[in-house]
Amino acid sequence: MKHLGIEVTIKNVPSLDPGFLPLNRYYESFRKDAKEPFDIAVERAGGQMAVCKTTIHGTPEFFDADVYYVERLVKTLLWMKGGFKVYLAGNQAVCDAIAKFYSAGGQQEFDWDYMASVFEHPFEVVRVDKVPEAKDAPKRIGGHLDGCRIGFDAGGSDRKVSAVIDGESVYSEEVVWFPKTNSDPDYHYAGIVAALKSAAEHLPRVDAVGVSSAGVYINNRTMNASLFLKVPKDQFDAKVKDIYIRAITDTFGDVPYEVVNDGDVSALAGTMSLNDNNVLGIAMGTSEAVGYVDEDGCITGWLNELAFVPVDANPEAMRDEWSGDIGCGVKYFSQDSVIKLAPRAGIELDESLSPAEKLKVVQKLMEADDPRAAQVYESIGVYLAHALAMYYDLYHFRHVLLLGRVMSGKGGDLILNRCKEVLADEYPEVDKAILPSLPDEKFRRVGQSAAAASLPELRK
């Protein structure tokens, strides 16, 4: 395959997506003859800095390829680690092109606006002679089992809560709610408080509260979350940014609490189940939700929004309706991927069905060993192998736990098996370094809300 003058060799291609061009393979081919230094740094809250030092071609012939390569790396850093200021050191023309992309009216205007909103800071791209040094601030969090705790897990279709005493769950409940379609933040607040009070009834006291919730959270504040999609901006700023803080303190007073992205809590539950660290958790459901616990058992504070990290360099790749970009993980590692591939396998899906219902149709066919459904899941397995090789370059994880509705049943087993085959064939060095797996019964017993309960450390 060839893209922007770069020839790329791939051994394993999804049968239902022959145009798939793994971005990591494109990167490798691009860098073979790229000798001109080019450095990137992205600044986020607290002066933390993500740095990538690489090379480009720096010639007119490969200008478009240089810009494409640098832009994809910038986007990857932004959605993996987050940030509001991009520093570029290198070719002036390439820097100018990236600055134009990430601006009002630019190709990546969505990313420009989103990051400015999340970090409450104007987004800018600047050219410098030398980028700042890398700086991280990982935080040891979770795994605290002492005392009487509440763990709350806010999902898009249901909310779960657990009451935990010294690491043992004594009560849990799951309640259906509709946060994504409700524009009144008081609805969300009432639901959160109702769950907390329900759990508290089964505890002699409440020593701490941990919250697992979809979205971006900085200093326990809600910076962006699909759960509050319909809430107007003025109401979001006034009532949602501190919604979990208010719900906890209004109900229990001054108790320790932590609010963490649900992907990170999934990874934390994985470390508790595996009794090991350095875990990447990938949940394939409505979207691709990701969390990471590093080798020291710390949560990094990174965004880990790999749903919007590009994985496919095919210029005809499917476009994400929300971000407007193409080739990003959400269309490869969620129910959207199953829905995208099913018609290519000859499976007709009723357009009146919801995405979740369409997924169930394919899952039912897979349970009946329909070869068309098998093609769908095998293709996702190929996607996953190529993406895990790229994710490994980013995180250097040891374990990867594959979660979510897409990974359930026979389909999930087939995805994992095909992924392992492709890793062994195409990325033997990665295959030897990582352990992809599905959650075991111990993980299921720990549960998302019970793991959330372990987030805060009790005051001494």
Coordinates of C-alpha atoms in Angstrom, one line a residue:
M1 CA 0.0 0.0 0.0
K2 CA 1.1 3.6 -0.7
H3 CA 0.0 6.8 1.0
L4 CA 1.5 10.3 0.4
G5 CA 4.5 8.8 -1.3
I6 CA 5.2 6.3 1.5
E7 CA 5.2 2.6 0.6
V8 CA 3.9 0.4 3.4
T9 CA 4.1 -3.4 3.7
I10 CA 1.5 -5.2 5.7
K11 CA 1.2 -8.9 6.3
N12 CA -2.2 -9.1 7.9
V13 CA -5.2 -7.1 6.6
P14 CA -8.9 -7.5 7.8
S15 CA -10.8 -9.5 5.3
L16 CA -13.8 -7.1 5.5
D17 CA -11.6 -3.9 5.3
P18 CA -8.9 -4.5 2.7
G19 CA -8.1 -0.8 2.6
F20 CA -7.1 -0.7 6.3
L21 CA -3.7 0.9 6.6
P22 CA -2.3 0.5 10.2
L23 CA -1.0 3.8 11.3
N24 CA 1.9 2.3 13.2
R25 CA 3.1 0.5 10.1
Y26 CA 2.8 3.8 8.2
Y27 CA 4.9 5.5 10.9
E28 CA 7.6 2.8 10.6
S29 CA 7.8 3.2 6.9
F30 CA 7.8 7.0 7.0
R31 CA 10.7 7.0 9.5
K32 CA 13.0 4.7 7.5
D33 CA 14.3 7.6 5.3
A34 CA 13.4 10.5 7.6
K35 CA 16.6 12.1 9.0
E36 CA 15.6 15.7 9.9
P37 CA 15.0 16.2 13.7
F38 CA 11.5 17.3 14.7
D39 CA 10.4 17.5 18.3
I40 CA 6.9 17.9 19.8
A41 CA 5.8 18.7 23.3
V42 CA 2.3 19.1 24.7
E43 CA 1.7 21.0 28.0
R44 CA -1.2 20.1 30.3
A45 CA -2.3 21.1 33.8
G46 CA 0.4 21.7 36.5
G47 CA 3.2 22.2 34.0
Q48 CA 3.2 18.5 33.0
M49 CA 4.7 17.9 29.6
A50 CA 4.4 15.1 27.1
V51 CA 7.4 15.0 24.7
C52 CA 7.9 13.1 21.4
K53 CA 11.3 13.4 19.6
T54 CA 11.2 12.1 16.0
T55 CA 12.4 12.8 12.5
I56 CA 10.8 14.0 9.2
H57 CA 12.0 14.2 5.6
G58 CA 12.1 18.0 5.4
T59 CA 12.0 18.0 1.5
P60 CA 9.4 19.5 -0.8
E61 CA 8.7 16.1 -2.3
F62 CA 7.5 14.7 1.1
F63 CA 6.1 17.9 2.6
D64 CA 2.5 16.5 2.6
A65 CA 3.7 13.3 4.2
D66 CA 5.7 15.3 6.8
V67 CA 2.7 17.4 7.8
Y68 CA 0.4 14.4 8.0
Y69 CA 2.9 12.5 10.1
V70 CA 3.4 15.3 12.6
E71 CA -0.3 16.2 12.8
R72 CA -1.2 12.6 13.6
L73 CA 1.4 12.5 16.3
V74 CA 0.2 15.8 17.8
K75 CA -3.4 14.5 17.8
T76 CA -2.2 11.2 19.5
L77 CA -0.4 13.1 22.2
L78 CA -3.4 15.4 22.8
W79 CA -5.9 12.6 23.2
M80 CA -3.6 10.2 25.1
K81 CA -2.2 12.7 27.6
G82 CA -4.2 15.9 27.1
G83 CA -3.0 19.5 26.8
F84 CA -3.6 23.1 25.8
K85 CA -0.3 24.2 24.4
V86 CA 1.8 22.5 21.6
Y87 CA 5.5 23.2 21.3
L88 CA 7.1 22.4 17.9
A89 CA 10.8 22.5 17.2
G90 CA 11.8 21.9 13.6
N91 CA 10.9 22.7 10.0
Q92 CA 9.2 26.1 9.8
A93 CA 6.8 25.2 7.0
V94 CA 5.6 22.1 8.8
C95 CA 5.2 24.0 12.1
D96 CA 3.1 26.7 10.3
A97 CA 0.9 24.0 8.7
I98 CA 0.2 22.4 12.1
A99 CA -0.6 25.7 13.7
K100 CA -3.1 26.4 10.9
F101 CA -4.7 23.0 11.4
Y102 CA -5.2 23.5 15.1
S103 CA -7.0 26.9 15.0
A104 CA -10.4 28.3 14.6
G105 CA -11.6 27.2 11.2
G106 CA -8.7 24.7 10.8
Q107 CA -8.9 21.1 9.9
Q108 CA -8.5 20.1 13.6
E109 CA -10.7 22.8 15.0
F110 CA -12.7 20.2 17.0
D111 CA -9.5 19.2 18.9
W112 CA -8.5 22.8 19.3
D113 CA -11.8 23.8 20.9
Y114 CA -12.2 20.6 23.0
M115 CA -8.8 20.9 24.7
A116 CA -9.3 24.6 25.4
S117 CA -12.6 23.8 27.1
V118 CA -11.3 20.8 29.1
F119 CA -8.2 22.6 30.4
E120 CA -10.0 26.0 30.7
H121 CA -7.1 27.6 28.8
P122 CA -6.8 29.0 25.3
F123 CA -5.2 26.4 23.0
E124 CA -2.1 27.5 21.1
V125 CA 0.6 26.1 18.9
V126 CA 4.1 27.7 19.1
R127 CA 7.4 27.1 17.4
V128 CA 10.5 27.0 19.6
D129 CA 14.2 26.3 19.2
K130 CA 14.0 23.6 21.9
V131 CA 10.9 21.9 23.4
P132 CA 10.6 21.7 27.2
E133 CA 11.6 18.6 29.1
A134 CA 9.1 15.8 29.7
K135 CA 7.3 16.0 33.1
D136 CA 4.7 13.7 34.6
A137 CA 2.9 13.6 38.0
P138 CA 1.6 10.1 38.4
K139 CA -0.6 9.6 41.5
R140 CA -0.9 6.5 43.6
I141 CA -4.5 5.9 44.0
G142 CA -6.9 3.1 44.8
G143 CA -6.4 -0.3 46.3
H144 CA -7.4 1.0 49.7
L145 CA -9.6 -1.5 51.4
D146 CA -9.8 -0.3 55.0
G147 CA -12.9 1.1 56.5
C148 CA -16.5 1.6 55.4
R149 CA -16.6 2.8 51.8
I150 CA -19.0 3.6 49.0
G151 CA -18.1 3.1 45.4
F152 CA -20.3 4.7 42.7
D153 CA -20.1 3.9 39.0
A154 CA -21.9 6.2 36.6
G155 CA -22.7 4.7 33.2
G156 CA -24.7 5.9 30.3
S157 CA -27.6 3.5 30.8
D158 CA -27.3 2.5 34.4
R159 CA -25.7 3.5 37.6
K160 CA -24.1 1.1 40.1
V161 CA -23.2 1.5 43.7
S162 CA -21.5 -0.7 46.2
A163 CA -21.2 -0.6 50.0
V164 CA -17.8 -2.1 51.0
I165 CA -16.4 -2.9 54.5
D166 CA -12.7 -3.7 54.7
G167 CA -12.6 -4.7 51.1
E168 CA -15.7 -6.9 51.2
S169 CA -18.8 -5.8 49.3
V170 CA -21.8 -6.0 51.6
Y171 CA -24.4 -4.4 49.3
S172 CA -24.6 -3.4 45.6
E173 CA -27.4 -2.3 43.3
E174 CA -27.8 -1.4 39.7
V175 CA -30.4 1.2 38.6
V176 CA -31.5 2.2 35.1
W177 CA -31.2 5.9 34.4
F178 CA -31.1 8.2 31.4
P179 CA -28.3 10.8 31.9
K180 CA -27.5 11.3 28.3
T181 CA -30.9 12.4 27.3
N182 CA -31.7 14.6 30.3
S183 CA -30.9 18.3 30.1
D184 CA -31.7 19.1 33.8
P185 CA -28.5 18.7 36.0
D186 CA -30.8 18.3 39.0
Y187 CA -31.9 15.0 37.6
H188 CA -28.3 13.8 37.6
Y189 CA -27.6 15.2 41.1
A190 CA -30.7 13.5 42.5
G191 CA -29.7 10.1 41.0
I192 CA -26.2 10.3 42.4
V193 CA -27.4 11.3 45.9
A194 CA -30.1 8.5 45.8
A195 CA -27.4 5.9 45.0
L196 CA -25.1 7.2 47.8
K197 CA -27.8 7.1 50.4
S198 CA -28.9 3.7 49.3
A199 CA -25.4 2.3 49.9
A200 CA -25.0 4.2 53.1
E201 CA -28.0 2.5 54.6
H202 CA -26.0 -0.7 54.6
L203 CA -22.9 0.7 56.4
P204 CA -22.5 1.7 60.1
R205 CA -20.7 4.9 58.9
V206 CA -19.2 6.3 55.7
D207 CA -15.5 6.8 55.8
A208 CA -14.8 7.5 52.1
V209 CA -16.5 7.7 48.7
G210 CA -15.0 6.8 45.3
V211 CA -16.6 7.6 42.0
S212 CA -16.0 6.0 38.6
S213 CA -17.5 8.0 35.8
A214 CA -17.3 8.3 32.0
G215 CA -15.6 11.6 31.0
V216 CA -12.6 13.8 31.7
Y217 CA -12.0 14.7 35.4
I218 CA -9.3 17.0 36.7
N219 CA -9.0 17.6 40.4
N220 CA -12.3 15.7 40.9
R221 CA -14.1 18.2 38.7
T222 CA -16.1 17.2 35.6
M223 CA -14.4 18.9 32.6
N224 CA -16.3 17.0 29.9
A225 CA -18.6 14.0 29.9
S226 CA -21.1 12.4 27.6
L227 CA -23.3 11.7 30.6
F228 CA -24.2 15.4 30.6
L229 CA -24.4 15.8 26.9
K230 CA -27.8 17.6 26.9
V231 CA -27.0 20.0 29.8
P232 CA -26.7 23.6 28.5
K233 CA -23.2 25.1 28.9
D234 CA -24.2 27.6 31.6
Q235 CA -25.9 24.9 33.6
F236 CA -22.9 22.6 33.1
D237 CA -20.5 25.2 34.4
A238 CA -22.8 26.1 37.3
K239 CA -24.0 22.6 38.4
V240 CA -22.0 19.8 36.7
K241 CA -18.4 20.7 37.0
D242 CA -18.6 20.1 40.8
I243 CA -21.6 17.7 40.8
Y244 CA -19.8 14.8 42.4
I245 CA -18.1 16.9 45.0
R246 CA -21.4 18.6 45.9
A247 CA -23.3 15.3 46.1
I248 CA -20.7 13.7 48.4
T249 CA -20.2 16.6 50.7
D250 CA -23.9 17.5 50.9
T251 CA -24.7 13.9 51.9
F252 CA -21.8 12.9 54.1
G253 CA -19.9 16.1 55.0
D254 CA -16.1 16.3 55.0
V255 CA -15.1 12.7 54.0
P256 CA -12.3 11.7 51.7
Y257 CA -13.4 11.3 48.0
E258 CA -11.9 10.7 44.6
V259 CA -13.5 11.1 41.2
V260 CA -11.8 9.2 38.4
N261 CA -12.4 8.3 34.8
D262 CA -14.1 4.9 34.4
G263 CA -11.4 3.6 32.1
D264 CA -8.8 4.1 34.8
V265 CA -11.0 2.4 37.4
S266 CA -11.4 -0.5 35.0
A267 CA -7.6 -0.8 34.8
L268 CA -7.4 -0.4 38.6
A269 CA -9.9 -3.3 39.0
G270 CA -7.6 -5.2 36.7
T271 CA -4.6 -4.7 38.9
M272 CA -6.6 -5.8 41.9
S273 CA -7.7 -9.0 40.0
L274 CA -4.3 -9.8 38.5
N275 CA -2.3 -8.7 41.6
D276 CA 0.0 -6.9 39.2
N277 CA 0.6 -3.4 37.8
N278 CA 1.2 -2.0 34.3
V279 CA -2.3 -2.6 33.0
L280 CA -4.0 -1.1 30.1
G281 CA -7.8 -1.6 30.1
I282 CA -9.8 -1.3 26.9
A283 CA -13.6 -1.4 27.1
M284 CA -15.3 -1.9 23.7
G285 CA -18.9 -0.8 24.1
T286 CA -20.7 2.3 23.0
S287 CA -17.3 3.8 22.4
E288 CA -13.7 2.8 23.2
A289 CA -13.0 3.5 26.8
V290 CA -9.4 3.2 28.0
G291 CA -7.6 3.4 31.3
Y292 CA -4.0 2.8 32.5
V293 CA -2.3 1.9 35.7
D294 CA 1.5 2.2 35.4
E295 CA 4.2 -0.1 36.6
D296 CA 4.2 1.6 40.1
G297 CA 0.5 1.1 40.5
C298 CA -0.2 4.8 39.8
I299 CA -2.9 6.5 37.7
T300 CA -1.2 9.0 35.5
G301 CA -3.7 11.8 35.1
W302 CA -3.6 11.4 31.3
L303 CA -6.8 11.6 29.3
N304 CA -6.3 8.1 27.8
E305 CA -9.1 8.9 25.3
L306 CA -7.9 6.4 22.7
A307 CA -11.3 6.5 21.0
F308 CA -10.0 9.7 19.3
V309 CA -6.4 8.5 18.7
P310 CA -6.0 7.6 15.0
V311 CA -5.2 4.0 14.1
D312 CA -5.9 3.9 10.4
A313 CA -4.1 5.9 7.7
N314 CA -6.5 5.0 4.9
P315 CA -7.8 8.3 3.5
E316 CA -11.1 6.6 2.9
A317 CA -11.5 5.5 6.6
M318 CA -14.8 5.9 8.3
R319 CA -15.5 9.3 9.8
D320 CA -16.5 9.8 13.5
E321 CA -19.6 11.9 13.7
W322 CA -18.6 13.6 16.9
S323 CA -15.1 14.7 16.3
G324 CA -15.3 14.8 12.5
D325 CA -12.0 13.0 12.1
I326 CA -11.3 9.7 10.3
G327 CA -9.5 6.5 11.2
C328 CA -9.9 7.0 15.0
G329 CA -10.2 4.1 17.5
V330 CA -13.9 4.6 18.2
K331 CA -14.8 3.2 14.7
Y332 CA -12.7 0.1 15.2
F333 CA -13.1 -0.9 18.9
S334 CA -16.8 -0.3 19.7
Q335 CA -20.2 -1.4 18.6
D336 CA -19.7 1.0 15.7
S337 CA -17.1 -1.3 14.3
V338 CA -19.4 -4.3 14.4
I339 CA -22.2 -2.3 12.7
K340 CA -19.7 -1.0 10.1
L341 CA -18.4 -4.5 9.2
A342 CA -21.7 -6.5 9.3
P343 CA -23.1 -5.4 5.9
R344 CA -19.7 -6.2 4.3
A345 CA -20.1 -9.7 5.6
G346 CA -23.6 -10.0 4.1
I347 CA -25.5 -9.4 7.4
E348 CA -28.4 -7.0 6.8
L349 CA -29.2 -4.9 9.9
D350 CA -32.6 -3.2 10.4
E351 CA -31.9 0.5 10.4
S352 CA -34.8 1.1 12.8
L353 CA -32.8 -0.8 15.5
S354 CA -30.6 1.1 18.0
P355 CA -26.8 0.5 17.8
A356 CA -26.9 -1.7 20.9
E357 CA -29.7 -3.8 19.3
K358 CA -27.7 -4.1 16.0
L359 CA -24.8 -5.5 18.0
K360 CA -27.1 -8.0 19.6
V361 CA -28.2 -9.3 16.2
V362 CA -24.6 -10.0 15.2
Q363 CA -23.8 -11.5 18.6
K364 CA -26.7 -13.9 18.3
L365 CA -25.5 -15.0 14.9
M366 CA -22.0 -15.5 16.4
E367 CA -23.4 -17.7 19.1
A368 CA -25.0 -19.8 16.4
D369 CA -21.6 -20.1 14.7
D370 CA -22.6 -18.0 11.6
P371 CA -19.5 -17.7 9.4
R372 CA -20.5 -14.1 8.4
A373 CA -20.5 -13.0 12.0
A374 CA -17.1 -14.8 12.5
Q375 CA -15.7 -12.6 9.7
V376 CA -16.8 -9.5 11.6
Y377 CA -15.0 -10.5 14.8
E378 CA -11.9 -11.8 13.0
S379 CA -11.6 -8.5 11.2
I380 CA -11.8 -6.6 14.6
G381 CA -9.1 -9.0 15.9
V382 CA -6.8 -7.9 13.1
Y383 CA -7.5 -4.2 13.8
L384 CA -6.8 -4.9 17.5
A385 CA -3.4 -6.5 16.9
H386 CA -2.1 -3.6 14.9
A387 CA -3.5 -1.1 17.4
L388 CA -2.0 -2.9 20.4
A389 CA 1.4 -2.7 18.7
M390 CA 1.0 1.1 18.5
Y391 CA -0.5 1.4 22.0
Y392 CA 2.5 -0.6 23.3
D393 CA 4.8 2.0 21.8
L394 CA 2.9 4.6 23.7
Y395 CA 2.4 2.9 27.1
H396 CA 4.8 0.0 27.3
F397 CA 2.1 -1.9 29.3
R398 CA 2.5 -5.5 30.4
H399 CA -1.2 -6.6 30.7
V400 CA -4.1 -5.5 28.5
L401 CA -7.6 -6.4 29.7
L402 CA -10.3 -6.4 27.0
L403 CA -13.7 -5.5 28.3
G404 CA -17.1 -4.3 27.2
R405 CA -20.1 -5.7 25.3
V406 CA -18.2 -6.2 22.0
M407 CA -15.8 -8.6 23.8
S408 CA -18.5 -10.7 25.3
G409 CA -19.4 -14.3 24.2
K410 CA -17.9 -16.2 21.4
G411 CA -17.2 -13.0 19.4
G412 CA -14.9 -11.7 22.1
D413 CA -13.0 -15.1 22.2
L414 CA -12.6 -14.9 18.4
I415 CA -11.3 -11.3 18.6
L416 CA -8.7 -12.3 21.2
N417 CA -7.6 -15.4 19.4
R418 CA -7.2 -13.7 16.0
C419 CA -5.4 -10.7 17.7
K420 CA -2.9 -13.1 19.3
E421 CA -2.3 -14.8 15.9
V422 CA -1.6 -11.5 14.1
L423 CA 0.7 -10.3 17.0
A424 CA 2.7 -13.5 16.8
D425 CA 3.0 -13.3 13.0
E426 CA 3.5 -9.6 12.5
Y427 CA 4.8 -8.2 15.8
P428 CA 6.7 -11.0 17.5
E429 CA 8.6 -8.6 19.8
V430 CA 5.3 -7.1 21.1
D431 CA 3.7 -10.6 21.3
K432 CA 6.4 -11.6 23.7
A433 CA 6.1 -8.5 25.8
I434 CA 2.4 -8.2 26.5
L435 CA -0.4 -10.4 27.9
P436 CA -3.8 -9.7 26.3
S437 CA -6.7 -11.3 28.2
L438 CA -10.4 -11.2 29.0
P439 CA -11.5 -10.5 32.6
D440 CA -11.8 -13.6 34.8
E441 CA -14.3 -14.3 37.5
K442 CA -12.3 -12.6 40.2
F443 CA -12.3 -9.4 38.1
R444 CA -16.1 -9.6 37.7
R445 CA -16.4 -10.1 41.5
V446 CA -14.3 -7.0 42.2
G447 CA -16.6 -5.0 39.9
Q448 CA -16.3 -1.4 38.8
S449 CA -18.2 0.2 41.7
A450 CA -16.3 -1.9 44.3
A451 CA -13.0 -0.9 42.7
A452 CA -14.2 2.7 42.8
A453 CA -14.7 2.4 46.6
S454 CA -11.0 1.7 47.0
L455 CA -10.0 5.0 45.4
P456 CA -9.7 7.4 48.4
E457 CA -7.1 7.0 51.1
L458 CA -8.5 7.5 54.6
R459 CA -7.2 10.3 56.6
K460 CA -4.8 9.3 59.4

